[in-house]
PDB file of C-alpha atoms in Angstrom:
ATOM      1  CA  MET A 279      14.444  -0.943 -25.473  1.00  0.00           C
ATOM      2  CA  THR A 280      12.432  -3.029 -22.867  1.00  0.00           C
ATOM      3  CA  GLU A 281       9.276  -0.971 -21.456  1.00  0.00           C
ATOM      4  CA  PRO A 282      10.200  -1.134 -17.508  1.00  0.00           C
ATOM      5  CA  LEU A 283       7.842  -3.143 -14.979  1.00  0.00           C
ATOM      6  CA  ARG A 284       5.850  -0.400 -12.909  1.00  0.00           C
ATOM      7  CA  ILE A 285       4.299  -1.959 -10.105  1.00  0.00           C
ATOM      8  CA  ALA A 286       1.121  -0.348  -8.314  1.00  0.00           C
ATOM      9  CA  MET A 287       0.882  -1.635  -4.789  1.00  0.00           C
ATOM     10  CA  TRP A 288      -2.832  -1.297  -3.654  1.00  0.00           C
ATOM     11  CA  SER A 289      -3.400  -1.708  -0.054  1.00  0.00           C
ATOM     12  CA  GLY A 290      -5.208   0.158   3.175  1.00  0.00           C
ATOM     13  CA  PRO A 291      -3.329   1.272   5.834  1.00  0.00           C
ATOM     14  CA  ARG A 292      -1.607  -0.779   8.484  1.00  0.00           C
ATOM     15  CA  ASN A 293      -1.072  -3.607   6.267  1.00  0.00           C
ATOM     16  CA  LEU A 294       2.614  -4.639   5.788  1.00  0.00           C
ATOM     17  CA  SER A 295       2.560  -2.183   2.870  1.00  0.00           C
ATOM     18  CA  THR A 296       5.830  -0.255   4.159  1.00  0.00           C
ATOM     19  CA  ALA A 297       7.581  -3.572   4.924  1.00  0.00           C
ATOM     20  CA  MET A 298       6.897  -4.445   1.225  1.00  0.00           C
ATOM     21  CA  MET A 299       8.054  -1.342  -0.084  1.00  0.00           C
ATOM     22  CA  TYR A 300      11.390  -1.704   2.000  1.00  0.00           C
ATOM     23  CA  ALA A 301      11.387  -5.411   0.596  1.00  0.00           C
ATOM     24  CA  PHE A 302      11.528  -4.092  -2.852  1.00  0.00           C
ATOM     25  CA  GLY A 303      13.441  -1.485  -1.975  1.00  0.00           C
ATOM     26  CA  GLN A 304      16.140  -4.049  -1.167  1.00  0.00           C
ATOM     27  CA  ARG A 305      16.763  -5.150  -4.998  1.00  0.00           C
ATOM     28  CA  ALA A 306      19.267  -3.365  -7.457  1.00  0.00           C
ATOM     29  CA  ASP A 307      17.214  -3.198  -9.974  1.00  0.00           C
ATOM     30  CA  CYS A 308      13.924  -1.620  -8.317  1.00  0.00           C
ATOM     31  CA  ALA A 309      13.045   2.306  -7.657  1.00  0.00           C
ATOM     32  CA  VAL A 310      10.376   2.556  -5.140  1.00  0.00           C
ATOM     33  CA  THR A 311       8.115   5.359  -4.380  1.00  0.00           C
ATOM     34  CA  ASP A 312       6.049   6.130  -0.867  1.00  0.00           C
ATOM     35  CA  GLU A 313       2.268   6.987  -1.308  1.00  0.00           C
ATOM     36  CA  PRO A 314       2.555   9.659  -3.917  1.00  0.00           C
ATOM     37  CA  PHE A 315      -1.290  10.580  -3.960  1.00  0.00           C
ATOM     38  CA  TYR A 316      -1.192  11.494  -0.177  1.00  0.00           C
ATOM     39  CA  ALA A 317      -0.889  15.183  -0.793  1.00  0.00           C
ATOM     40  CA  ALA A 318      -3.336  15.076  -3.336  1.00  0.00           C
ATOM     41  CA  TYR A 319      -5.757  13.257  -1.108  1.00  0.00           C
ATOM     42  CA  LEU A 320      -5.379  15.753   1.493  1.00  0.00           C
ATOM     43  CA  ALA A 321      -5.552  18.522  -0.813  1.00  0.00           C
ATOM     44  CA  ALA A 322      -9.201  17.307  -2.495  1.00  0.00           C
ATOM     45  CA  THR A 323     -10.604  16.144   0.640  1.00  0.00           C
ATOM     46  CA  GLY A 324      -9.577  18.478   3.883  1.00  0.00           C
ATOM     47  CA  ALA A 325      -8.766  15.072   5.717  1.00  0.00           C
ATOM     48  CA  ASP A 326      -7.495  16.032   9.425  1.00  0.00           C
ATOM     49  CA  HIS A 327      -4.338  13.757   9.423  1.00  0.00           C
ATOM     50  CA  PRO A 328      -1.026  13.711  11.379  1.00  0.00           C
ATOM     51  CA  LEU A 329       1.502  16.407   9.841  1.00  0.00           C
ATOM     52  CA  HIS A 330      -1.022  17.491   7.567  1.00  0.00           C
ATOM     53  CA  HIS A 331       0.828  20.363   6.627  1.00  0.00           C
ATOM     54  CA  GLU A 332       4.439  18.869   6.009  1.00  0.00           C
ATOM     55  CA  ILE A 333       2.863  16.352   3.584  1.00  0.00           C
ATOM     56  CA  LEU A 334       1.105  19.088   1.945  1.00  0.00           C
ATOM     57  CA  THR A 335       4.141  20.726   1.114  1.00  0.00           C
ATOM     58  CA  SER A 336       6.189  17.504   0.302  1.00  0.00           C
ATOM     59  CA  GLN A 337       4.482  16.227  -2.613  1.00  0.00           C
ATOM     60  CA  PRO A 338       2.318  17.667  -6.007  1.00  0.00           C
ATOM     61  CA  ALA A 339      -1.018  17.930  -4.809  1.00  0.00           C
ATOM     62  CA  ARG A 340      -2.697  18.028  -8.160  1.00  0.00           C
ATOM     63  CA  ALA A 341      -3.720  14.315  -8.683  1.00  0.00           C
ATOM     64  CA  ALA A 342      -2.964  14.646 -12.835  1.00  0.00           C
ATOM     65  CA  GLU A 343       0.332  15.694 -12.017  1.00  0.00           C
ATOM     66  CA  VAL A 344       0.906  12.767  -9.728  1.00  0.00           C
ATOM     67  CA  ALA A 345      -0.740  10.148 -12.210  1.00  0.00           C
ATOM     68  CA  ALA A 346       1.588  11.902 -15.328  1.00  0.00           C
ATOM     69  CA  ARG A 347       4.767  11.120 -12.851  1.00  0.00           C
ATOM     70  CA  CYS A 348       3.879   7.494 -11.996  1.00  0.00           C
ATOM     71  CA  THR A 349       3.516   6.766 -15.524  1.00  0.00           C
ATOM     72  CA  GLY A 350       6.595   8.788 -15.998  1.00  0.00           C
ATOM     73  CA  PRO A 351      10.256   8.131 -16.319  1.00  0.00           C
ATOM     74  CA  VAL A 352      11.520   5.915 -13.721  1.00  0.00           C
ATOM     75  CA  PRO A 353      13.925   6.944 -11.091  1.00  0.00           C
ATOM     76  CA  GLU A 354      17.331   6.318 -12.077  1.00  0.00           C
ATOM     77  CA  GLY A 355      16.442   4.742 -15.049  1.00  0.00           C
ATOM     78  CA  ARG A 356      15.763   1.152 -13.202  1.00  0.00           C
ATOM     79  CA  PRO A 357      13.914  -1.500 -15.216  1.00  0.00           C
ATOM     80  CA  ILE A 358      11.339  -2.112 -12.131  1.00  0.00           C
ATOM     81  CA  TRP A 359       9.299   0.709 -10.170  1.00  0.00           C
ATOM     82  CA  TYR A 360       7.541  -0.329  -7.029  1.00  0.00           C
ATOM     83  CA  GLN A 361       4.772   2.347  -5.938  1.00  0.00           C
ATOM     84  CA  LYS A 362       3.215   1.666  -2.694  1.00  0.00           C
ATOM     85  CA  HIS A 363      -0.403   3.722  -2.867  1.00  0.00           C
ATOM     86  CA  MET A 364      -3.071   3.701  -0.570  1.00  0.00           C
ATOM     87  CA  THR A 365      -6.251   2.888  -1.650  1.00  0.00           C
ATOM     88  CA  HIS A 366      -8.133   5.407   0.114  1.00  0.00           C
ATOM     89  CA  HIS A 367      -5.813   8.253  -1.699  1.00  0.00           C
ATOM     90  CA  MET A 368      -7.812   7.821  -4.641  1.00  0.00           C
ATOM     91  CA  VAL A 369     -10.415  10.161  -4.515  1.00  0.00           C
ATOM     92  CA  ASP A 370     -13.550   9.343  -6.869  1.00  0.00           C
ATOM     93  CA  SER A 371     -12.850  12.676  -8.609  1.00  0.00           C
ATOM     94  CA  PHE A 372      -8.951  11.182  -9.553  1.00  0.00           C
ATOM     95  CA  PRO A 373      -7.887  10.062 -13.101  1.00  0.00           C
ATOM     96  CA  LEU A 374      -7.581   6.311 -13.017  1.00  0.00           C
ATOM     97  CA  GLU A 375      -6.992   5.688 -16.507  1.00  0.00           C
ATOM     98  CA  TRP A 376      -3.069   5.617 -15.794  1.00  0.00           C
ATOM     99  CA  LEU A 377      -3.156   2.116 -14.185  1.00  0.00           C
ATOM    100  CA  ALA A 378      -3.871   0.501 -17.453  1.00  0.00           C
ATOM    101  CA  ASP A 379       0.135   1.205 -17.884  1.00  0.00           C
ATOM    102  CA  MET A 380       0.911  -0.401 -14.514  1.00  0.00           C
ATOM    103  CA  ARG A 381       0.798  -4.240 -13.475  1.00  0.00           C
ATOM    104  CA  ASN A 382      -1.822  -3.814 -10.283  1.00  0.00           C
ATOM    105  CA  VAL A 383      -1.710  -5.610  -7.014  1.00  0.00           C
ATOM    106  CA  PHE A 384      -3.964  -5.468  -4.092  1.00  0.00           C
ATOM    107  CA  LEU A 385      -2.244  -6.592  -0.537  1.00  0.00           C
ATOM    108  CA  ILE A 386      -5.361  -7.252   1.765  1.00  0.00           C
ATOM    109  CA  ARG A 387      -5.376  -7.754   5.461  1.00  0.00           C
ATOM    110  CA  HIS A 388      -8.371  -8.895   8.001  1.00  0.00           C
ATOM    111  CA  PRO A 389     -10.009  -6.192   9.264  1.00  0.00           C
ATOM    112  CA  ALA A 390      -9.622  -6.907  12.713  1.00  0.00           C
ATOM    113  CA  ARG A 391      -5.949  -6.398  12.590  1.00  0.00           C
ATOM    114  CA  VAL A 392      -6.261  -3.226  10.454  1.00  0.00           C
ATOM    115  CA  VAL A 393      -8.540  -1.418  12.798  1.00  0.00           C
ATOM    116  CA  ALA A 394      -6.730  -2.232  15.856  1.00  0.00           C
ATOM    117  CA  SER A 395      -3.286  -1.267  14.392  1.00  0.00           C
ATOM    118  CA  TYR A 396      -5.035   1.713  12.648  1.00  0.00           C
ATOM    119  CA  ALA A 397      -6.594   2.614  16.313  1.00  0.00           C
ATOM    120  CA  ARG A 398      -3.182   3.054  18.158  1.00  0.00           C
ATOM    121  CA  LYS A 399      -2.340   5.550  15.884  1.00  0.00           C
ATOM    122  CA  ARG A 400      -5.307   7.617  15.021  1.00  0.00           C
ATOM    123  CA  GLU A 401      -8.565   7.082  16.920  1.00  0.00           C
ATOM    124  CA  ALA A 402     -12.181   6.965  15.553  1.00  0.00           C
ATOM    125  CA  PRO A 403     -11.097   5.426  11.831  1.00  0.00           C
ATOM    126  CA  THR A 404     -14.306   5.205   9.694  1.00  0.00           C
ATOM    127  CA  LEU A 405     -14.833   2.547   6.581  1.00  0.00           C
ATOM    128  CA  GLU A 406     -13.148   5.571   3.830  1.00  0.00           C
ATOM    129  CA  ASP A 407      -9.991   5.896   6.505  1.00  0.00           C
ATOM    130  CA  ILE A 408      -8.980   2.016   6.224  1.00  0.00           C
ATOM    131  CA  GLY A 409      -9.613   1.843   2.003  1.00  0.00           C
ATOM    132  CA  PHE A 410     -11.333  -1.887   2.064  1.00  0.00           C
ATOM    133  CA  ARG A 411     -14.284  -0.318  -0.300  1.00  0.00           C
ATOM    134  CA  ARG A 412     -12.211   1.688  -2.518  1.00  0.00           C
ATOM    135  CA  GLN A 413      -9.939  -1.346  -3.146  1.00  0.00           C
ATOM    136  CA  CYS A 414     -12.721  -3.431  -4.307  1.00  0.00           C
ATOM    137  CA  GLU A 415     -13.756  -0.775  -6.756  1.00  0.00           C
ATOM    138  CA  LEU A 416      -9.990  -0.389  -7.974  1.00  0.00           C
ATOM    139  CA  LEU A 417      -9.913  -3.862  -8.109  1.00  0.00           C
ATOM    140  CA  ASP A 418     -12.870  -3.997 -10.581  1.00  0.00           C
ATOM    141  CA  TYR A 419     -11.669  -1.163 -12.379  1.00  0.00           C
ATOM    142  CA  VAL A 420      -8.372  -2.984 -13.369  1.00  0.00           C
ATOM    143  CA  VAL A 421     -10.377  -6.313 -14.293  1.00  0.00           C
ATOM    144  CA  GLY A 422     -12.613  -3.891 -16.548  1.00  0.00           C
ATOM    145  CA  LEU A 423      -9.260  -2.920 -18.238  1.00  0.00           C
ATOM    146  CA  GLY A 424      -8.666  -6.334 -19.177  1.00  0.00           C
ATOM    147  CA  GLN A 425      -5.945  -7.100 -16.475  1.00  0.00           C
ATOM    148  CA  GLU A 426      -5.859  -9.950 -14.060  1.00  0.00           C
ATOM    149  CA  PRO A 427      -5.092  -8.330 -10.703  1.00  0.00           C
ATOM    150  CA  ILE A 428      -2.503 -10.318  -8.035  1.00  0.00           C
ATOM    151  CA  VAL A 429      -4.170 -10.103  -4.996  1.00  0.00           C
ATOM    152  CA  VAL A 430      -1.838 -11.019  -1.894  1.00  0.00           C
ATOM    153  CA  ASP A 431      -3.030 -11.736   1.906  1.00  0.00           C
ATOM    154  CA  SER A 432      -0.658 -10.243   4.114  1.00  0.00           C
ATOM    155  CA  GLY A 433      -1.396 -13.394   6.433  1.00  0.00           C
ATOM    156  CA  SER A 434       0.478 -15.342   3.720  1.00  0.00           C
ATOM    157  CA  ILE A 435       3.136 -13.132   3.842  1.00  0.00           C
ATOM    158  CA  LEU A 436       3.944 -13.594   7.642  1.00  0.00           C
ATOM    159  CA  ALA A 437       3.509 -17.362   7.602  1.00  0.00           C
ATOM    160  CA  ASP A 438       6.465 -17.866   5.120  1.00  0.00           C
ATOM    161  CA  PRO A 439       7.809 -14.696   3.800  1.00  0.00           C
ATOM    162  CA  GLU A 440      10.474 -16.397   1.131  1.00  0.00           C
ATOM    163  CA  ARG A 441       7.504 -18.163  -0.087  1.00  0.00           C
ATOM    164  CA  ALA A 442       5.108 -15.801  -0.323  1.00  0.00           C
ATOM    165  CA  LEU A 443       7.365 -13.522  -2.285  1.00  0.00           C
ATOM    166  CA  LEU A 444       8.755 -16.099  -4.737  1.00  0.00           C
ATOM    167  CA  ALA A 445       4.843 -16.341  -5.682  1.00  0.00           C
ATOM    168  CA  LEU A 446       4.502 -12.661  -6.156  1.00  0.00           C
ATOM    169  CA  CYS A 447       8.018 -12.256  -8.301  1.00  0.00           C
ATOM    170  CA  GLY A 448       6.448 -15.020 -10.324  1.00  0.00           C
ATOM    171  CA  ALA A 449       3.424 -13.421 -10.910  1.00  0.00           C
ATOM    172  CA  LEU A 450       4.993 -10.303 -11.803  1.00  0.00           C
ATOM    173  CA  ALA A 451       7.169 -12.379 -14.295  1.00  0.00           C
ATOM    174  CA  ILE A 452      10.308 -11.254 -12.309  1.00  0.00           C
ATOM    175  CA  THR A 453      13.439 -13.059 -10.819  1.00  0.00           C
ATOM    176  CA  PHE A 454      13.360 -13.300  -6.899  1.00  0.00           C
ATOM    177  CA  ASP A 455      15.690 -11.655  -5.122  1.00  0.00           C
ATOM    178  CA  ALA A 456      16.704 -13.087  -1.742  1.00  0.00           C
ATOM    179  CA  SER A 457      17.787  -9.502  -0.090  1.00  0.00           C
ATOM    180  CA  MET A 458      14.197  -8.853  -0.243  1.00  0.00           C
ATOM    181  CA  LEU A 459      13.775 -10.752   2.931  1.00  0.00           C
ATOM    182  CA  HIS A 460      15.716  -8.242   5.196  1.00  0.00           C
ATOM    183  CA  TRP A 461      16.864  -4.797   5.561  1.00  0.00           C
ATOM    184  CA  PRO A 462      18.666  -2.367   7.897  1.00  0.00           C
ATOM    185  CA  ALA A 463      17.006  -0.930  10.745  1.00  0.00           C
ATOM    186  CA  GLY A 464      16.013   2.451  10.601  1.00  0.00           C
ATOM    187  CA  GLY A 465      14.401   4.884   7.575  1.00  0.00           C
ATOM    188  CA  ARG A 466      14.492   4.701   3.659  1.00  0.00           C
ATOM    189  CA  ARG A 467      15.616   8.061   1.790  1.00  0.00           C
ATOM    190  CA  GLU A 468      11.966   7.850  -0.301  1.00  0.00           C
ATOM    191  CA  ASP A 469       9.876   7.560   2.846  1.00  0.00           C
ATOM    192  CA  GLY A 470       7.415  10.236   2.856  1.00  0.00           C
ATOM    193  CA  VAL A 471       7.797  13.267   5.812  1.00  0.00           C
ATOM    194  CA  TRP A 472       4.617  10.889   7.822  1.00  0.00           C
ATOM    195  CA  ALA A 473       7.057   8.204   8.382  1.00  0.00           C
ATOM    196  CA  ARG A 474       7.688   9.587  11.793  1.00  0.00           C
ATOM    197  CA  HIS A 475       4.547   9.054  12.871  1.00  0.00           C
ATOM    198  CA  TRP A 476       3.938   5.857  11.062  1.00  0.00           C
ATOM    199  CA  TYR A 477       6.476   4.213  10.838  1.00  0.00           C
ATOM    200  CA  GLY A 478       8.075   3.392  14.113  1.00  0.00           C
ATOM    201  CA  ALA A 479       7.910  -0.327  14.223  1.00  0.00           C
ATOM    202  CA  ILE A 480       9.388  -0.880  10.838  1.00  0.00           C
ATOM    203  CA  HIS A 481      12.330   1.510  11.251  1.00  0.00           C
ATOM    204  CA  ARG A 482      12.833  -0.886  14.137  1.00  0.00           C
ATOM    205  CA  SER A 483      12.762  -3.967  12.253  1.00  0.00           C
ATOM    206  CA  THR A 484      15.084  -5.721   9.918  1.00  0.00           C
ATOM    207  CA  GLY A 485      12.801  -7.970   8.338  1.00  0.00           C
ATOM    208  CA  PHE A 486       9.511  -9.538   8.079  1.00  0.00           C
ATOM    209  CA  ASP A 487       7.849 -10.915  11.534  1.00  0.00           C
ATOM    210  CA  VAL A 488       7.136 -14.102  10.997  1.00  0.00           C
ATOM    211  CA  GLY A 489       3.545 -15.362  12.212  1.00  0.00           C
ATOM    212  CA  GLU A 490       0.608 -13.847  13.518  1.00  0.00           C
ATOM    213  CA  ALA A 491      -1.173 -13.285  16.699  1.00  0.00           C
ATOM    214  CA  PRO A 492      -4.882 -14.464  17.155  1.00  0.00           C
ATOM    215  CA  LEU A 493      -7.460 -11.742  15.693  1.00  0.00           C
ATOM    216  CA  PRO A 494      -8.178  -8.736  18.028  1.00  0.00           C
ATOM    217  CA  GLU A 495     -11.105  -8.689  19.819  1.00  0.00           C
ATOM    218  CA  LEU A 496     -12.777  -5.581  19.274  1.00  0.00           C
ATOM    219  CA  GLU A 497     -15.611  -3.908  20.306  1.00  0.00           C
ATOM    220  CA  GLY A 498     -18.251  -1.222  20.054  1.00  0.00           C
ATOM    221  CA  ASP A 499     -17.846   0.898  17.096  1.00  0.00           C
ATOM    222  CA  TYR A 500     -14.453  -0.834  16.442  1.00  0.00           C
ATOM    223  CA  ALA A 501     -16.281  -4.087  16.305  1.00  0.00           C
ATOM    224  CA  ALA A 502     -19.229  -2.485  13.877  1.00  0.00           C
ATOM    225  CA  LEU A 503     -16.525  -1.067  11.723  1.00  0.00           C
ATOM    226  CA  VAL A 504     -15.017  -4.485  11.374  1.00  0.00           C
ATOM    227  CA  GLN A 505     -17.812  -6.037   9.947  1.00  0.00           C
ATOM    228  CA  SER A 506     -18.446  -3.250   7.752  1.00  0.00           C
ATOM    229  CA  ALA A 507     -15.345  -4.256   5.986  1.00  0.00           C
ATOM    230  CA  LEU A 508     -15.555  -7.963   6.160  1.00  0.00           C
ATOM    231  CA  PRO A 509     -17.461  -8.299   2.980  1.00  0.00           C
ATOM    232  CA  TYR A 510     -14.881  -6.496   1.052  1.00  0.00           C
ATOM    233  CA  TYR A 511     -11.835  -8.426   2.244  1.00  0.00           C
ATOM    234  CA  GLU A 512     -13.823 -11.910   1.792  1.00  0.00           C
ATOM    235  CA  ARG A 513     -14.358 -10.825  -1.906  1.00  0.00           C
ATOM    236  CA  MET A 514     -10.913  -9.691  -2.552  1.00  0.00           C
ATOM    237  CA  ARG A 515      -9.514 -12.967  -0.735  1.00  0.00           C
ATOM    238  CA  GLY A 516     -11.583 -14.953  -3.365  1.00  0.00           C
ATOM    239  CA  ALA A 517      -9.466 -13.793  -5.892  1.00  0.00           C
ATOM    240  CA  ILE A 518      -6.775 -15.227  -4.920  1.00  0.00           C
TER     241      ILE A 518
END
C-alpha cells in the first residue's frame, strides 16, 4: 500500500495560509487540517488570543498527542493530507521528531505585509507573534533531517496562482488540479473555531486575488518590527 503524502505547510499568520488550505481542500484526493497545535500553544504559553477559551476546548491541548495525530491515519483515508501549521505555535518544548514523516513546505511573505495585516486584527504584535524567527529554526531543523525544504513566497502565488501552484505540485510530486484555483464563498467544515475572527476576507473570496499593492509604509514600533523580521525573511527567500 502506498504511504499517504502528509504535507506540513509552515507559515506565520496573515500569509495566504488559509487560502492555500482552501485551495488544497478543493482537491478530491486531499484532506485538510487547520492549525492543529493552536490549543496546545495557548495551553503552553497562556497567550491572550481572541476566542482563547473556545480554542482550548475545541482541540487536544497536549503537543505530543497532536503530533501523534498529525502522523496518524489520514482523515477519510485520502492519499494526501494538507496540514496548515503556524510556526509560532511550535513552542520550543514541543516535539519536532514527527516532521521527519512530513513533506515540509515553508510559505513566506514580506514582513511589512504581514505586520500591516496582523495589526488590523490584533494590536501590538511581537516578533514571536508573526513567526519569522521560528520559521527559520524549523527550516534549519528540516534541513538537519536531510530533507530539502520547499519555500514558496506568497507574492509569487498572487502574481500568477496557476503557475505557482503548478510548481508547488511538481515539487510535491503530485498532479496539479485546476480546482485548486477557486473555492465557494463561505467557510469550510475544517475551519477552526477562530475562523469567525480571522477569516472574514477568505470567506468572502472565491479564489486568489491576483497582484499585490505596494508595500505598506509603517511607522514606529511596527516599522521596527518589520526590520527585526526582515533578515529571517530574506534568508528564507534565499532558499527558493
